[in-house]
Short mmCIF file of N, CA, C and O in Angstrom, two decimals:
data_model
loop_
_atom_site.label_atom_id
_atom_site.label_comp_id
_atom_site.label_asym_id
_atom_site.label_seq_id
_atom_site.Cartn_x
_atom_site.Cartn_y
_atom_site.Cartn_z
N MET J 1 -69.45 6.75 -12.58
CA MET J 1 -68.14 6.47 -12.03
C MET J 1 -67.15 7.40 -12.72
O MET J 1 -67.08 7.46 -13.92
N SER J 2 -66.35 8.11 -11.94
CA SER J 2 -65.37 9.02 -12.52
C SER J 2 -64.12 8.26 -12.91
O SER J 2 -63.86 7.15 -12.45
N ASP J 3 -63.30 8.87 -13.77
CA ASP J 3 -62.09 8.21 -14.26
C ASP J 3 -61.05 8.00 -13.17
O ASP J 3 -60.22 7.10 -13.28
N ASP J 4 -61.06 8.82 -12.12
CA ASP J 4 -60.05 8.70 -11.08
C ASP J 4 -60.53 7.87 -9.88
O ASP J 4 -59.81 7.71 -8.91
N GLU J 5 -61.73 7.32 -9.95
CA GLU J 5 -62.25 6.49 -8.88
C GLU J 5 -61.68 5.08 -9.01
O GLU J 5 -61.72 4.48 -10.08
N PRO J 6 -61.13 4.53 -7.91
CA PRO J 6 -60.56 3.19 -8.00
C PRO J 6 -61.64 2.14 -8.27
O PRO J 6 -62.76 2.25 -7.78
N THR J 7 -61.27 1.15 -9.07
CA THR J 7 -62.19 0.05 -9.35
C THR J 7 -61.55 -1.26 -8.89
O THR J 7 -60.32 -1.37 -8.79
N VAL J 8 -62.38 -2.23 -8.62
CA VAL J 8 -61.94 -3.52 -8.10
C VAL J 8 -62.41 -4.61 -9.06
O VAL J 8 -63.57 -4.62 -9.47
N PRO J 9 -61.52 -5.55 -9.42
CA PRO J 9 -61.93 -6.63 -10.30
C PRO J 9 -62.78 -7.66 -9.55
O PRO J 9 -62.42 -8.12 -8.47
N ILE J 10 -63.92 -7.99 -10.14
CA ILE J 10 -64.82 -9.01 -9.61
C ILE J 10 -64.81 -10.18 -10.59
O ILE J 10 -65.04 -10.00 -11.78
N LEU J 11 -64.54 -11.38 -10.08
CA LEU J 11 -64.46 -12.57 -10.92
C LEU J 11 -65.58 -13.54 -10.58
O LEU J 11 -65.92 -13.72 -9.41
N CYS J 12 -66.11 -14.17 -11.61
CA CYS J 12 -67.06 -15.26 -11.41
C CYS J 12 -66.64 -16.39 -12.34
O CYS J 12 -66.85 -16.32 -13.55
N GLU J 13 -66.03 -17.41 -11.75
CA GLU J 13 -65.58 -18.55 -12.55
C GLU J 13 -66.75 -19.31 -13.15
O GLU J 13 -66.66 -19.82 -14.26
N ALA J 14 -67.86 -19.39 -12.43
CA ALA J 14 -69.02 -20.14 -12.93
C ALA J 14 -69.59 -19.50 -14.19
O ALA J 14 -70.03 -20.20 -15.10
N CYS J 15 -69.61 -18.18 -14.23
CA CYS J 15 -70.13 -17.47 -15.40
C CYS J 15 -69.03 -17.15 -16.41
O CYS J 15 -69.31 -16.65 -17.49
N ASP J 16 -67.78 -17.39 -16.01
CA ASP J 16 -66.62 -17.04 -16.82
C ASP J 16 -66.63 -15.56 -17.18
O ASP J 16 -66.49 -15.18 -18.33
N THR J 17 -66.86 -14.73 -16.14
CA THR J 17 -66.90 -13.30 -16.34
C THR J 17 -65.96 -12.58 -15.38
O THR J 17 -65.63 -13.09 -14.31
N GLU J 18 -65.55 -11.40 -15.81
CA GLU J 18 -64.78 -10.49 -14.98
C GLU J 18 -65.31 -9.10 -15.24
O GLU J 18 -65.57 -8.72 -16.38
N SER J 19 -65.50 -8.34 -14.18
CA SER J 19 -65.92 -6.96 -14.33
C SER J 19 -65.15 -6.11 -13.33
O SER J 19 -64.51 -6.64 -12.42
N ARG J 20 -65.20 -4.82 -13.52
CA ARG J 20 -64.56 -3.90 -12.59
C ARG J 20 -65.66 -3.02 -12.02
O ARG J 20 -66.50 -2.51 -12.76
N VAL J 21 -65.63 -2.86 -10.71
CA VAL J 21 -66.68 -2.14 -10.00
C VAL J 21 -66.03 -1.07 -9.14
O VAL J 21 -64.96 -1.30 -8.56
N ALA J 22 -66.67 0.09 -9.03
CA ALA J 22 -66.16 1.15 -8.18
C ALA J 22 -66.03 0.63 -6.75
O ALA J 22 -66.88 -0.14 -6.27
N LEU J 23 -64.97 1.01 -6.08
CA LEU J 23 -64.68 0.53 -4.74
C LEU J 23 -65.87 0.59 -3.78
O LEU J 23 -66.16 -0.40 -3.12
N PRO J 24 -66.61 1.70 -3.72
CA PRO J 24 -67.73 1.74 -2.78
C PRO J 24 -68.87 0.78 -3.12
O PRO J 24 -69.71 0.48 -2.26
N ASP J 25 -68.90 0.27 -4.35
CA ASP J 25 -70.01 -0.58 -4.80
C ASP J 25 -69.70 -2.07 -4.81
O ASP J 25 -70.54 -2.88 -5.20
N VAL J 26 -68.50 -2.45 -4.37
CA VAL J 26 -68.05 -3.84 -4.49
C VAL J 26 -68.97 -4.81 -3.77
O VAL J 26 -69.45 -5.79 -4.36
N ALA J 27 -69.24 -4.59 -2.50
CA ALA J 27 -70.03 -5.55 -1.73
C ALA J 27 -71.42 -5.73 -2.34
O ALA J 27 -71.89 -6.87 -2.48
N ASP J 28 -72.06 -4.64 -2.70
CA ASP J 28 -73.40 -4.73 -3.30
C ASP J 28 -73.37 -5.44 -4.64
O ASP J 28 -74.25 -6.26 -4.94
N ALA J 29 -72.36 -5.18 -5.45
CA ALA J 29 -72.27 -5.80 -6.77
C ALA J 29 -72.07 -7.32 -6.66
O ALA J 29 -72.71 -8.08 -7.38
N VAL J 30 -71.19 -7.74 -5.76
CA VAL J 30 -70.94 -9.17 -5.58
C VAL J 30 -72.21 -9.85 -5.06
O VAL J 30 -72.62 -10.90 -5.57
N THR J 31 -72.83 -9.26 -4.06
CA THR J 31 -74.06 -9.83 -3.49
C THR J 31 -75.15 -9.91 -4.54
O THR J 31 -75.82 -10.95 -4.69
N ARG J 32 -75.34 -8.85 -5.31
CA ARG J 32 -76.37 -8.80 -6.34
C ARG J 32 -76.12 -9.88 -7.40
O ARG J 32 -77.04 -10.59 -7.80
N HIS J 33 -74.88 -10.02 -7.84
CA HIS J 33 -74.56 -11.03 -8.84
C HIS J 33 -74.85 -12.43 -8.30
O HIS J 33 -75.50 -13.23 -8.97
N ASN J 34 -74.39 -12.71 -7.11
CA ASN J 34 -74.58 -14.05 -6.54
C ASN J 34 -76.05 -14.36 -6.29
O ASN J 34 -76.48 -15.49 -6.51
N GLU J 35 -76.82 -13.37 -5.87
CA GLU J 35 -78.25 -13.60 -5.66
C GLU J 35 -78.97 -13.83 -6.98
O GLU J 35 -79.81 -14.72 -7.09
N HIS J 36 -78.61 -13.06 -7.99
CA HIS J 36 -79.28 -13.14 -9.28
C HIS J 36 -78.90 -14.39 -10.08
O HIS J 36 -79.75 -15.01 -10.73
N HIS J 37 -77.62 -14.76 -10.04
CA HIS J 37 -77.13 -15.84 -10.90
C HIS J 37 -76.88 -17.16 -10.17
O HIS J 37 -76.80 -18.20 -10.82
N HIS J 38 -76.71 -17.13 -8.86
CA HIS J 38 -76.28 -18.33 -8.15
C HIS J 38 -77.10 -18.62 -6.89
O HIS J 38 -76.60 -19.23 -5.96
N ASP J 39 -78.34 -18.17 -6.88
CA ASP J 39 -79.24 -18.41 -5.74
C ASP J 39 -78.62 -18.02 -4.40
O ASP J 39 -78.84 -18.67 -3.39
N GLY J 40 -77.81 -16.97 -4.41
CA GLY J 40 -77.22 -16.46 -3.18
C GLY J 40 -75.93 -17.15 -2.76
O GLY J 40 -75.27 -16.71 -1.81
N GLU J 41 -75.55 -18.21 -3.45
CA GLU J 41 -74.31 -18.90 -3.11
C GLU J 41 -73.12 -18.00 -3.47
O GLU J 41 -73.10 -17.35 -4.51
N SER J 42 -72.12 -17.97 -2.62
CA SER J 42 -70.95 -17.09 -2.82
C SER J 42 -70.02 -17.66 -3.89
O SER J 42 -69.08 -18.41 -3.59
N ILE J 43 -70.30 -17.31 -5.13
CA ILE J 43 -69.49 -17.78 -6.26
C ILE J 43 -68.61 -16.64 -6.77
O ILE J 43 -67.39 -16.77 -6.82
N ALA J 44 -69.24 -15.53 -7.15
CA ALA J 44 -68.48 -14.36 -7.59
C ALA J 44 -67.77 -13.76 -6.40
O ALA J 44 -68.27 -13.80 -5.27
N GLU J 45 -66.58 -13.21 -6.64
CA GLU J 45 -65.78 -12.63 -5.55
C GLU J 45 -64.79 -11.62 -6.09
O GLU J 45 -64.53 -11.57 -7.29
N VAL J 46 -64.24 -10.85 -5.17
CA VAL J 46 -63.14 -9.96 -5.53
C VAL J 46 -61.99 -10.85 -5.98
O VAL J 46 -61.77 -11.94 -5.43
N ASP J 47 -61.27 -10.41 -6.98
CA ASP J 47 -60.14 -11.17 -7.51
C ASP J 47 -59.28 -11.68 -6.35
O ASP J 47 -58.77 -10.89 -5.56
N PRO J 48 -59.11 -13.00 -6.21
CA PRO J 48 -58.34 -13.55 -5.09
C PRO J 48 -56.91 -13.02 -5.00
O PRO J 48 -56.38 -12.85 -3.90
N ALA J 49 -56.29 -12.74 -6.13
CA ALA J 49 -54.93 -12.19 -6.11
C ALA J 49 -54.92 -10.81 -5.45
O ALA J 49 -54.01 -10.49 -4.67
N LEU J 50 -55.94 -10.01 -5.72
CA LEU J 50 -56.04 -8.69 -5.10
C LEU J 50 -56.30 -8.84 -3.60
O LEU J 50 -55.70 -8.12 -2.79
N LYS J 51 -57.16 -9.76 -3.21
CA LYS J 51 -57.43 -9.98 -1.78
C LYS J 51 -56.15 -10.37 -1.05
O LYS J 51 -55.87 -9.86 0.03
N ASP J 52 -55.35 -11.25 -1.65
CA ASP J 52 -54.09 -11.67 -1.02
C ASP J 52 -53.12 -10.50 -0.90
O ASP J 52 -52.45 -10.32 0.13
N GLU J 53 -53.03 -9.70 -1.96
CA GLU J 53 -52.12 -8.55 -1.94
C GLU J 53 -52.54 -7.54 -0.87
O GLU J 53 -51.71 -7.03 -0.12
N LEU J 54 -53.84 -7.27 -0.77
CA LEU J 54 -54.34 -6.36 0.25
C LEU J 54 -54.08 -6.88 1.65
O LEU J 54 -53.69 -6.14 2.55
N ALA J 55 -54.29 -8.18 1.85
CA ALA J 55 -54.03 -8.78 3.16
C ALA J 55 -52.55 -8.62 3.53
O ALA J 55 -52.23 -8.27 4.68
N ASP J 56 -51.65 -8.85 2.58
CA ASP J 56 -50.22 -8.69 2.85
C ASP J 56 -49.89 -7.25 3.23
O ASP J 56 -49.11 -7.01 4.16
N LEU J 57 -50.48 -6.29 2.53
CA LEU J 57 -50.24 -4.88 2.83
C LEU J 57 -50.75 -4.50 4.22
O LEU J 57 -50.09 -3.76 4.96
N VAL J 58 -51.90 -5.02 4.59
CA VAL J 58 -52.47 -4.72 5.91
C VAL J 58 -51.58 -5.31 7.00
O VAL J 58 -51.28 -4.65 7.99
N VAL J 59 -51.16 -6.56 6.82
CA VAL J 59 -50.29 -7.20 7.80
C VAL J 59 -49.01 -6.40 7.97
O VAL J 59 -48.56 -6.14 9.08
N GLU J 60 -48.42 -5.98 6.86
CA GLU J 60 -47.19 -5.19 6.91
C GLU J 60 -47.43 -3.84 7.56
O GLU J 60 -46.67 -3.42 8.44
N ASP J 61 -48.50 -3.16 7.17
CA ASP J 61 -48.79 -1.83 7.69
C ASP J 61 -49.05 -1.86 9.20
O ASP J 61 -48.63 -0.96 9.92
N LEU J 62 -49.73 -2.90 9.66
CA LEU J 62 -50.04 -3.00 11.08
C LEU J 62 -48.92 -3.65 11.89
O LEU J 62 -49.00 -3.71 13.11
N GLY J 63 -47.88 -4.11 11.20
CA GLY J 63 -46.75 -4.72 11.89
C GLY J 63 -47.12 -6.02 12.59
O GLY J 63 -46.54 -6.34 13.64
N LEU J 64 -48.02 -6.78 12.04
CA LEU J 64 -48.51 -7.97 12.70
C LEU J 64 -47.48 -9.11 12.72
O LEU J 64 -47.60 -10.03 13.53
N LEU J 65 -46.48 -9.05 11.90
CA LEU J 65 -45.47 -10.10 11.87
C LEU J 65 -44.20 -9.73 12.63
O LEU J 65 -43.28 -10.52 12.74
N GLU J 66 -44.17 -8.53 13.15
CA GLU J 66 -42.99 -8.08 13.90
C GLU J 66 -42.98 -8.71 15.29
O GLU J 66 -44.03 -8.88 15.91
N ASP J 67 -41.79 -9.07 15.75
CA ASP J 67 -41.64 -9.59 17.12
C ASP J 67 -41.76 -8.43 18.09
O ASP J 67 -41.26 -7.34 17.85
N GLU J 68 -42.41 -8.71 19.19
CA GLU J 68 -42.58 -7.65 20.20
C GLU J 68 -41.40 -7.62 21.12
O GLU J 68 -40.75 -8.53 21.43
#
């Protein structure tokens, strides 16, 4: 992973862990963690605060809240 490559925080409350993963590897890392540690149950996830912030940016960028 290069220093200028964006990373995404991955949280697992059950394991009380946080890690940062390169953006292209996020889905695989979350899936791998959940399969290995939680029998495939979706426990680890992208930081919920980041997911909310990204959703807000997408809504704003696409103008989904603007009146037509």
